[in-house]
Amino acid sequence: MVDPSFPVEFDLRRLLDEHCPDSHRLFAEHVNPRFAQVLRTIGFDRFFVRAEGQYLWDERGERYLDMLGGYAVCNVGRNHPTVKQALRDCLDMDLPSMVQFDAPALAGLLARELGRHVGRGLDRTYFTNSGTEGVEAAIKFARCATGRPGIVFAERAFHGLTMGALSLNGCQSFRQGFAPFLPETRMVRFGDLGDLEGALRAGDVAAFVVEPVQGKGVHVPPDGYLAEASRLCHRYGALFVADEVQAGVCRTGKFLGIDHDPGCEPDMVVLSKALSGGLVPVGAVMVRPSVWDRVYSSLDRAIVHSSTFHMGSMAMTAGLAVLHVCHEERLAARAERMGTLLREGLERMQPRYPFIRAVRQRGLMVAVQFGEPEQLRLRAAWKALHAIDHDLFAQSAVIPLFEDHRILCQVAGHGQPTVKLVPPLVITEADVAYFLQAFEDVLRRMHGTAGPGPDLLARIGRNSLSRRTYEAAAAGTGAGE
Ligand SMILES: Cc1ncc(COP(=O)(O)O)c(C=O)c1O
């Protein structure tokens, strides 16, 4: 039977125009009512109708500065003209996609181009549709190639939320309710070589999977840590896997996060997020041929690990176009320059605003961590907010940044009183200046006589006064990224 609510002709513009006013209701009814409640509670329940570069526009025509970058997906900026044109061309050419029993030229081209960027002899590529899928592949490849079961990961690590990747998640809040996890996974302290060596000494470790800069809170390892960690892995017969899903594709000021540590010799590099241009999901696991050959070891194992959508033409095209834009627009250097400007501005504020505990930055991964101050009055304000919920404090910066200054950013994660910034790499000096001015305004108010609590609670209260409201605000701490 034909659904009478479906128009005869498909008209995307009309569909969106008609449903713009009730988009949040639709989402709450049919997609994720919990997340809809979070958005309402923290005042993020806008309807964005357009995006370009580092900006979003809502239905009222208000412009927002996007310092969240779709969880570090939009490195080249949203709807980049080169990426859009490449995707249009791809569609207009009626290319055969997902023939499956063919060897797509676009896959070969993207793999070759990635090989040129990544180097280090990682000359085989397995394509994926997401970061977590890349990590799943790396776990399988490592176990198969070494014949060992163990996977070591770091505290605070985030590698995705499918079962294998979740087993390497260093945050209790994500793991809760999903046990049992993969067996033989072990957590070590990030940046602690002794701890890593202790885990490797057991002799049953297939791989150490690590982010070169941890996304949850932007934790940068000590100089030389990644290089030495890769050497230790090799000494004990384990593989070193760099999860560059967030740090890769110029985000940290170099093409890869591990490029800051030249002696680092990974056996696998996992990429995703920004390779997509924010338009078509794509990921890649770059693999050392000696590892690859042990997995795909015979003709009947030629597709022993695979996925239906893993080399679609649109995805491959997006990846190629993104690499072109990164090079043409020198986005790595730009990330370094803009990130340094942000850090310097934030550091200048630090002595005047005692709630700031630390500023961390690598390229355009930036974090401002809050902490309990020494001053009696501010300490009381800190404690009062924590007495309600440990995850609320950073929202007292994130919510007014959005509501008063139209800047989109996020809390770094559960239990982290930290604001995280991962904007598109195309932000300008004017954007940085605008952000710094807005952030200082927010900090000034947070440090006012009553502290940040009353203002935050008033904002939350405006949306709803129920107990569940606090839970929703505390939950708005960046599930992804
Ligand atoms: C370092 C890292 N690895 C893996 C993932 C998972 O990627 P995806 O969300 O595409 O599955 C993320 C996502 O935020 C990430 O930051």
Coordinates of C-alpha atoms and ligand atoms in Angstrom, one line a residue:
M1 CA 0.0 0.0 0.0
V2 CA 1.2 3.5 -0.8
D3 CA 1.9 5.7 2.2
P4 CA -0.2 8.9 1.6
S5 CA 2.2 11.0 3.6
F6 CA 4.9 10.3 1.0
P7 CA 4.8 12.8 -1.9
V8 CA 4.7 11.4 -5.4
E9 CA 8.0 13.1 -6.3
F10 CA 11.0 13.1 -4.1
D11 CA 11.9 16.7 -3.4
L12 CA 14.6 17.0 -0.7
R13 CA 14.4 20.8 -0.4
R14 CA 10.6 20.7 0.2
L15 CA 10.9 17.8 2.6
L16 CA 13.4 19.7 4.8
D17 CA 11.5 23.0 4.5
E18 CA 8.3 21.3 5.6
H19 CA 9.9 19.5 8.5
C20 CA 12.3 22.1 9.8
P21 CA 10.0 23.3 12.6
D22 CA 9.4 19.9 14.0
S23 CA 12.8 18.4 13.5
H24 CA 13.5 18.0 17.2
R25 CA 10.2 16.3 17.8
L26 CA 10.8 13.9 14.9
F27 CA 14.3 13.2 16.3
A28 CA 13.0 12.6 19.8
E29 CA 10.1 10.4 18.6
H30 CA 12.0 8.2 16.1
V31 CA 15.8 8.5 16.7
N32 CA 17.1 9.2 20.2
P33 CA 14.8 10.8 22.8
R34 CA 17.6 10.8 25.4
F35 CA 19.9 12.8 23.3
A36 CA 17.0 15.1 22.3
Q37 CA 16.5 15.8 26.0
V38 CA 20.2 16.5 26.5
L39 CA 20.1 19.0 23.6
R40 CA 17.1 20.7 25.1
T41 CA 18.6 20.9 28.6
I42 CA 21.8 22.5 27.5
G43 CA 20.1 24.8 25.1
F44 CA 21.6 23.3 22.0
D45 CA 18.2 22.5 20.4
R46 CA 18.7 24.6 17.3
F47 CA 18.0 23.5 13.8
F48 CA 21.1 24.1 11.6
V49 CA 20.1 24.7 8.0
R50 CA 23.4 25.6 6.3
A51 CA 27.2 25.0 6.8
E52 CA 30.2 26.4 5.2
G53 CA 33.9 26.2 6.3
Q54 CA 34.0 26.8 10.1
Y55 CA 30.5 28.2 10.3
L56 CA 26.9 26.9 10.8
W57 CA 23.7 28.8 10.3
D58 CA 20.4 28.1 12.2
E59 CA 16.9 28.5 10.8
R60 CA 16.8 32.2 12.0
G61 CA 19.9 33.0 10.0
E62 CA 22.2 33.2 13.1
R63 CA 25.8 32.3 12.4
Y64 CA 27.7 30.0 14.8
L65 CA 31.5 29.4 15.0
D66 CA 32.0 25.6 15.0
M67 CA 34.8 24.8 17.4
L68 CA 33.6 21.1 17.5
G69 CA 34.2 20.4 13.9
G70 CA 31.8 17.4 13.9
Y71 CA 34.1 15.6 16.4
A72 CA 37.2 16.6 14.4
V73 CA 35.7 15.4 11.1
C74 CA 35.6 18.7 9.2
N75 CA 39.4 19.5 8.9
V76 CA 39.0 21.0 5.4
G77 CA 35.9 22.9 6.5
R78 CA 32.3 22.0 5.9
N79 CA 31.1 21.6 2.4
H80 CA 34.5 22.4 0.9
P81 CA 33.9 23.3 -2.8
T82 CA 36.7 21.0 -4.1
V83 CA 35.3 18.0 -2.2
K84 CA 31.7 18.8 -3.2
Q85 CA 32.7 19.1 -6.9
A86 CA 34.6 15.9 -6.8
L87 CA 31.6 14.1 -5.3
R88 CA 29.3 15.7 -7.9
D89 CA 31.7 14.5 -10.7
C90 CA 31.7 11.1 -9.2
L91 CA 27.9 10.9 -9.3
D92 CA 27.6 12.4 -12.7
M93 CA 30.1 9.9 -14.2
D94 CA 27.7 7.0 -13.1
L95 CA 30.8 5.2 -11.9
P96 CA 30.3 1.5 -10.9
S97 CA 30.5 1.4 -7.1
M98 CA 30.7 -1.7 -5.0
V99 CA 30.9 -4.2 -7.9
Q100 CA 32.8 -6.2 -5.3
F101 CA 34.5 -8.5 -7.9
D102 CA 36.7 -5.8 -9.4
A103 CA 39.7 -3.8 -8.4
P104 CA 38.5 -0.2 -8.2
A105 CA 41.0 2.4 -9.5
L106 CA 39.9 5.0 -7.0
A107 CA 40.8 2.6 -4.1
G108 CA 44.2 2.0 -5.6
L109 CA 44.7 5.8 -6.1
L110 CA 43.7 6.7 -2.5
A111 CA 45.8 3.9 -1.0
R112 CA 48.8 5.1 -3.0
E113 CA 48.3 8.7 -2.0
L114 CA 47.9 7.7 1.7
G115 CA 51.1 5.6 1.4
R116 CA 52.9 8.7 0.2
H117 CA 51.6 10.8 3.2
V118 CA 52.2 8.1 5.8
G119 CA 55.4 6.5 4.6
R120 CA 57.3 4.1 6.9
G121 CA 56.6 1.2 4.5
L122 CA 52.9 0.9 5.4
D123 CA 52.1 -0.1 1.9
R124 CA 48.9 -2.0 2.3
T125 CA 45.6 -0.4 3.0
Y126 CA 42.3 -1.8 4.3
F127 CA 39.5 0.7 3.8
T128 CA 36.7 1.1 6.4
N129 CA 33.6 3.2 6.9
S130 CA 34.5 4.5 10.4
G131 CA 37.2 4.8 13.0
T132 CA 35.9 2.0 15.2
E133 CA 35.8 -0.4 12.3
G134 CA 39.5 0.5 11.6
V135 CA 40.4 -0.4 15.2
E136 CA 38.4 -3.7 15.0
A137 CA 40.5 -4.5 11.8
A138 CA 43.7 -3.6 13.6
I139 CA 42.9 -5.9 16.5
K140 CA 42.1 -8.8 14.2
F141 CA 45.2 -8.2 12.0
A142 CA 47.5 -8.0 15.1
R143 CA 46.1 -11.2 16.6
C144 CA 46.3 -13.1 13.4
A145 CA 49.8 -11.8 12.5
T146 CA 51.4 -12.5 15.9
G147 CA 49.3 -15.5 17.0
R148 CA 49.0 -13.8 20.3
P149 CA 45.8 -12.7 22.1
G150 CA 46.8 -9.7 24.2
I151 CA 46.0 -6.1 23.3
V152 CA 47.3 -3.3 25.5
F153 CA 45.7 0.2 25.6
A154 CA 46.1 3.4 27.6
E155 CA 44.0 4.9 30.4
R156 CA 41.5 7.5 29.1
A157 CA 41.8 5.9 25.7
F158 CA 39.0 6.2 23.2
H159 CA 39.1 4.0 20.1
G160 CA 35.4 3.7 19.2
L161 CA 32.4 2.0 20.6
T162 CA 32.0 -1.4 18.8
M163 CA 32.8 -4.3 21.0
G164 CA 36.5 -4.7 20.3
A165 CA 37.3 -1.0 20.3
L166 CA 35.2 -0.6 23.5
S167 CA 37.3 -3.3 25.1
L168 CA 40.2 -0.8 24.7
N169 CA 38.2 2.1 26.1
G170 CA 39.9 3.7 29.2
C171 CA 36.6 5.4 30.4
Q172 CA 34.4 3.4 32.8
S173 CA 31.3 5.4 31.7
F174 CA 31.4 4.0 28.2
R175 CA 32.0 0.4 29.3
Q176 CA 29.3 0.2 31.9
G177 CA 26.6 -2.3 31.0
F178 CA 28.4 -3.9 28.1
A179 CA 30.6 -6.6 29.7
P180 CA 32.1 -9.0 29.1
F181 CA 34.8 -7.4 27.0
L182 CA 37.4 -9.0 24.7
P183 CA 39.7 -11.2 26.9
E184 CA 43.4 -10.4 27.3
T185 CA 43.1 -6.7 27.1
R186 CA 45.2 -4.7 29.5
M187 CA 45.3 -1.0 30.4
V188 CA 48.6 0.9 31.0
R189 CA 49.2 4.5 32.1
F190 CA 49.5 6.9 29.1
G191 CA 53.0 8.2 28.7
D192 CA 54.5 5.6 31.2
L193 CA 57.1 3.4 29.4
G194 CA 57.8 1.3 32.5
D195 CA 54.1 0.4 32.7
L196 CA 54.0 -0.5 29.0
E197 CA 57.1 -2.7 29.3
G198 CA 55.6 -4.4 32.3
A199 CA 52.5 -5.3 30.2
L200 CA 54.7 -6.4 27.2
R201 CA 56.9 -8.6 29.4
A202 CA 54.1 -11.2 29.7
G203 CA 55.1 -12.2 26.2
D204 CA 51.5 -12.7 25.0
V205 CA 50.8 -9.2 23.6
A206 CA 49.8 -8.8 20.0
A207 CA 49.6 -5.0 19.9
F208 CA 49.7 -1.8 21.8
V209 CA 47.0 0.4 20.4
V210 CA 47.4 4.1 21.3
E211 CA 46.3 7.6 20.2
P212 CA 49.3 9.9 19.5
V213 CA 47.3 12.7 21.3
Q214 CA 44.4 11.4 23.4
G215 CA 41.1 12.9 22.3
K216 CA 39.5 12.7 25.7
G217 CA 40.9 15.8 27.2
V218 CA 43.8 16.4 24.7
H219 CA 46.6 14.7 26.5
V220 CA 49.9 15.0 24.7
P221 CA 52.5 12.3 25.6
P222 CA 56.0 13.2 26.7
D223 CA 58.5 13.8 23.9
G224 CA 60.0 10.5 22.6
Y225 CA 57.3 8.4 24.3
L226 CA 55.7 7.1 21.0
A227 CA 59.1 6.3 19.5
E228 CA 60.3 4.4 22.5
A229 CA 56.9 2.6 22.9
S230 CA 57.2 1.4 19.3
R231 CA 60.7 0.1 20.0
L232 CA 59.6 -1.6 23.1
C233 CA 56.7 -3.3 21.3
H234 CA 59.1 -4.6 18.7
R235 CA 61.6 -5.8 21.3
Y236 CA 58.8 -7.9 22.9
G237 CA 57.4 -9.2 19.6
A238 CA 54.3 -7.0 19.7
L239 CA 52.9 -4.6 17.0
F240 CA 52.5 -0.9 17.5
V241 CA 49.2 0.5 16.3
A242 CA 48.8 4.3 16.0
D243 CA 45.1 5.3 16.2
E244 CA 45.2 8.5 14.2
V245 CA 41.4 8.6 13.7
Q246 CA 41.3 12.0 15.4
A247 CA 44.9 13.2 15.4
G248 CA 45.5 12.4 11.7
V249 CA 45.0 14.3 8.5
C250 CA 46.8 17.5 9.6
R251 CA 44.9 18.0 12.9
T252 CA 48.0 18.3 15.1
G253 CA 50.0 20.4 12.7
K254 CA 51.6 17.5 10.9
F255 CA 49.9 14.9 8.7
L256 CA 50.0 12.3 11.5
G257 CA 50.2 12.8 15.2
I258 CA 53.1 10.4 15.4
D259 CA 55.1 12.7 13.0
H260 CA 55.9 14.8 16.1
D261 CA 57.9 11.9 17.3
P262 CA 60.1 11.0 14.3
G263 CA 61.5 7.7 15.7
C264 CA 58.0 6.2 16.0
E265 CA 57.7 3.1 13.7
P266 CA 54.1 1.9 13.7
D267 CA 53.1 -1.4 12.2
M268 CA 49.6 -0.1 11.5
V269 CA 48.1 3.4 11.3
V270 CA 44.3 3.8 11.6
L271 CA 42.7 6.9 9.9
S272 CA 39.1 8.0 9.5
K273 CA 37.1 11.1 10.5
A274 CA 38.7 14.0 8.5
L275 CA 39.5 11.8 5.5
S276 CA 35.7 12.0 4.8
G277 CA 35.7 15.8 4.3
G278 CA 32.7 15.6 6.6
L279 CA 30.6 14.3 3.8
V280 CA 31.1 10.6 3.1
P281 CA 32.3 8.1 5.8
V282 CA 35.7 6.7 5.0
G283 CA 38.5 5.2 7.0
A284 CA 41.8 3.4 6.3
V285 CA 44.1 1.0 8.1
M286 CA 47.6 1.3 6.7
V287 CA 49.4 -1.9 7.3
R288 CA 53.0 -3.1 7.1
P289 CA 53.1 -5.8 4.2
S290 CA 54.7 -8.4 6.5
V291 CA 51.7 -8.1 8.8
W292 CA 49.2 -8.0 5.9
D293 CA 50.7 -11.1 4.3
R294 CA 50.2 -13.1 7.5
V295 CA 46.5 -12.2 7.5
Y296 CA 45.7 -12.5 3.8
S297 CA 47.9 -15.5 3.6
S298 CA 46.4 -17.5 0.8
L299 CA 44.0 -17.2 -2.1
D300 CA 41.1 -18.5 0.0
R301 CA 41.9 -15.9 2.6
A302 CA 41.9 -13.0 0.0
I303 CA 38.9 -11.3 1.6
V304 CA 39.2 -12.9 5.0
H305 CA 38.5 -9.5 6.6
S306 CA 36.2 -7.3 4.5
S307 CA 33.0 -5.3 4.5
T308 CA 30.4 -4.6 1.9
F309 CA 30.7 -0.8 1.8
H310 CA 34.5 -0.5 2.3
M311 CA 35.7 0.9 -1.0
G312 CA 32.7 2.8 -2.3
S313 CA 33.4 5.3 -5.1
M314 CA 32.1 8.3 -3.2
A315 CA 34.2 7.5 -0.1
M316 CA 37.4 7.0 -2.2
T317 CA 36.7 10.2 -4.0
A318 CA 36.1 12.2 -0.8
G319 CA 39.4 10.8 0.6
L320 CA 41.4 11.8 -2.6
A321 CA 39.8 15.3 -2.6
V322 CA 40.5 15.9 1.1
L323 CA 44.2 15.0 0.6
H324 CA 44.4 17.4 -2.3
V325 CA 42.8 20.2 -0.2
C326 CA 45.1 19.5 2.8
H327 CA 48.1 19.9 0.5
E328 CA 46.9 22.9 -1.5
E329 CA 45.8 24.9 1.5
R330 CA 48.7 23.9 3.7
L331 CA 46.3 22.9 6.4
A332 CA 48.9 21.3 8.7
A333 CA 50.8 24.5 9.0
R334 CA 47.6 26.4 9.5
A335 CA 46.5 24.1 12.3
E336 CA 49.9 24.7 14.0
R337 CA 49.6 28.5 13.6
M338 CA 46.0 28.8 14.7
G339 CA 46.4 26.3 17.6
T340 CA 49.4 28.2 18.9
L341 CA 47.4 31.5 18.8
L342 CA 44.6 29.8 20.7
R343 CA 46.9 28.4 23.3
E344 CA 48.8 31.7 23.8
G345 CA 45.6 33.6 24.2
L346 CA 44.3 31.1 26.7
E347 CA 47.6 31.0 28.6
R348 CA 47.5 34.8 28.9
M349 CA 44.1 34.4 30.7
Q350 CA 45.2 31.7 33.1
P351 CA 46.8 33.9 35.8
R352 CA 43.6 36.1 35.9
Y353 CA 41.1 33.2 36.1
P354 CA 42.0 30.7 38.8
F355 CA 39.4 28.1 37.7
I356 CA 41.8 27.4 34.8
R357 CA 44.0 24.5 35.9
A358 CA 45.8 23.8 32.6
V359 CA 45.8 24.6 28.9
R360 CA 46.9 21.8 26.5
Q361 CA 47.4 22.0 22.8
R362 CA 48.8 20.2 19.8
G363 CA 47.9 21.9 16.5
L364 CA 44.2 22.4 16.6
M365 CA 43.5 19.9 19.4
V366 CA 43.1 22.3 22.3
A367 CA 41.8 21.8 25.9
V368 CA 41.2 24.1 28.8
Q369 CA 41.0 22.1 32.0
F370 CA 39.3 23.6 35.1
G371 CA 40.3 22.7 38.6
E372 CA 39.5 23.6 42.2
P373 CA 41.1 27.0 42.9
E374 CA 42.9 28.0 46.2
Q375 CA 40.8 31.1 46.9
L376 CA 38.2 30.3 49.5
R377 CA 35.2 31.9 47.7
L378 CA 35.9 30.2 44.4
R379 CA 36.6 26.9 46.1
A380 CA 33.2 27.1 47.7
A381 CA 31.7 27.8 44.2
W382 CA 33.5 24.8 42.8
K383 CA 32.4 22.5 45.5
A384 CA 28.8 23.7 45.4
L385 CA 28.5 22.7 41.7
H386 CA 30.4 19.4 42.2
A387 CA 28.0 18.6 45.0
I388 CA 25.2 18.6 42.4
D389 CA 27.1 16.7 39.8
H390 CA 30.8 16.1 39.0
D391 CA 30.2 16.5 35.2
L392 CA 28.5 19.9 35.4
F393 CA 31.3 22.3 35.9
A394 CA 32.6 22.6 32.3
Q395 CA 29.1 23.0 31.1
S396 CA 29.1 26.4 32.8
A397 CA 31.5 27.5 30.1
V398 CA 30.2 25.5 27.2
I399 CA 26.5 26.5 27.5
P400 CA 27.0 30.3 27.7
L401 CA 29.6 30.1 24.8
F402 CA 26.8 28.6 22.7
E403 CA 23.8 30.7 24.0
D404 CA 25.5 34.1 24.3
H405 CA 28.3 33.9 21.7
R406 CA 27.1 31.3 19.2
I407 CA 30.2 29.2 19.6
L408 CA 29.8 25.4 19.4
C409 CA 32.2 23.3 21.5
Q410 CA 32.0 20.5 24.0
V411 CA 33.0 19.1 27.4
A412 CA 35.9 16.7 26.9
G413 CA 34.4 13.7 28.5
H414 CA 32.8 12.2 31.6
G415 CA 34.7 13.2 34.8
Q416 CA 36.8 15.7 32.9
P417 CA 36.1 19.4 33.8
T418 CA 37.6 20.3 30.5
V419 CA 36.4 22.3 27.5
K420 CA 37.7 20.8 24.2
L421 CA 38.2 22.6 20.9
V422 CA 38.7 20.8 17.6
P423 CA 37.6 23.3 15.0
P424 CA 37.9 23.0 11.2
L425 CA 41.5 23.7 10.3
V426 CA 40.4 26.6 8.1
I427 CA 39.6 28.9 11.1
T428 CA 41.1 32.4 10.7
E429 CA 42.9 34.7 13.1
A430 CA 39.6 36.7 13.4
D431 CA 37.8 33.5 14.5
V432 CA 40.5 32.9 17.1
A433 CA 40.2 36.4 18.4
Y434 CA 36.4 36.1 18.5
F435 CA 36.6 32.9 20.4
L436 CA 39.2 34.3 22.9
Q437 CA 37.1 37.4 23.6
A438 CA 34.0 35.3 24.1
F439 CA 35.8 32.8 26.4
E440 CA 37.2 35.6 28.5
D441 CA 33.6 37.0 28.8
V442 CA 32.4 33.6 30.0
L443 CA 35.4 33.2 32.4
R444 CA 34.8 36.7 33.9
R445 CA 31.2 35.7 34.7
M446 CA 32.2 32.3 36.1
H447 CA 34.6 34.1 38.5
G448 CA 31.9 36.6 39.6
T449 CA 30.7 36.9 43.2
A450 CA 28.4 33.9 43.1
G451 CA 30.6 31.7 40.9
P452 CA 29.3 29.8 37.9
G453 CA 26.6 27.7 39.7
P454 CA 23.6 30.1 39.8
D455 CA 23.9 31.1 36.2
L456 CA 24.3 27.5 35.0
L457 CA 21.4 26.3 37.0
A458 CA 19.2 29.2 35.9
R459 CA 20.0 28.4 32.2
I460 CA 19.3 24.7 32.8
G461 CA 16.2 25.6 34.8
R462 CA 14.8 27.7 32.0
N463 CA 14.5 24.5 29.9
S464 CA 13.2 22.2 32.6
L465 CA 13.2 22.0 36.4
S466 CA 13.1 18.2 36.8
R467 CA 15.8 16.2 38.4
R468 CA 16.4 14.5 35.1
T469 CA 17.5 17.8 33.7
Y470 CA 20.7 17.7 35.7
E471 CA 21.4 14.2 34.5
A472 CA 20.9 15.3 31.0
A473 CA 23.3 18.3 31.3
A474 CA 25.9 16.1 33.0
A475 CA 25.4 13.5 30.2
G476 CA 26.2 16.1 27.5
T477 CA 29.9 15.4 27.8
G478 CA 30.7 14.4 24.3
A479 CA 29.8 10.8 23.7
G480 CA 31.8 10.5 20.5
E481 CA 35.2 11.9 19.7
Ligands
LIG1 C1 41.0 8.2 18.4 C2 39.7 7.6 18.0 N1 39.6 6.4 17.5 C3 38.5 5.8 17.1 C4 37.3 6.6 17.1 C5 36.0 6.0 16.6 O1 35.7 6.5 15.4 P1 34.2 6.4 14.9 O2 33.4 7.3 15.7 O3 34.3 6.9 13.4 O4 33.8 5.0 15.0 C6 37.4 7.9 17.6 C7 36.1 8.7 17.6 O5 36.0 9.7 18.2 C8 38.6 8.4 18.0 O6 38.7 9.7 18.4

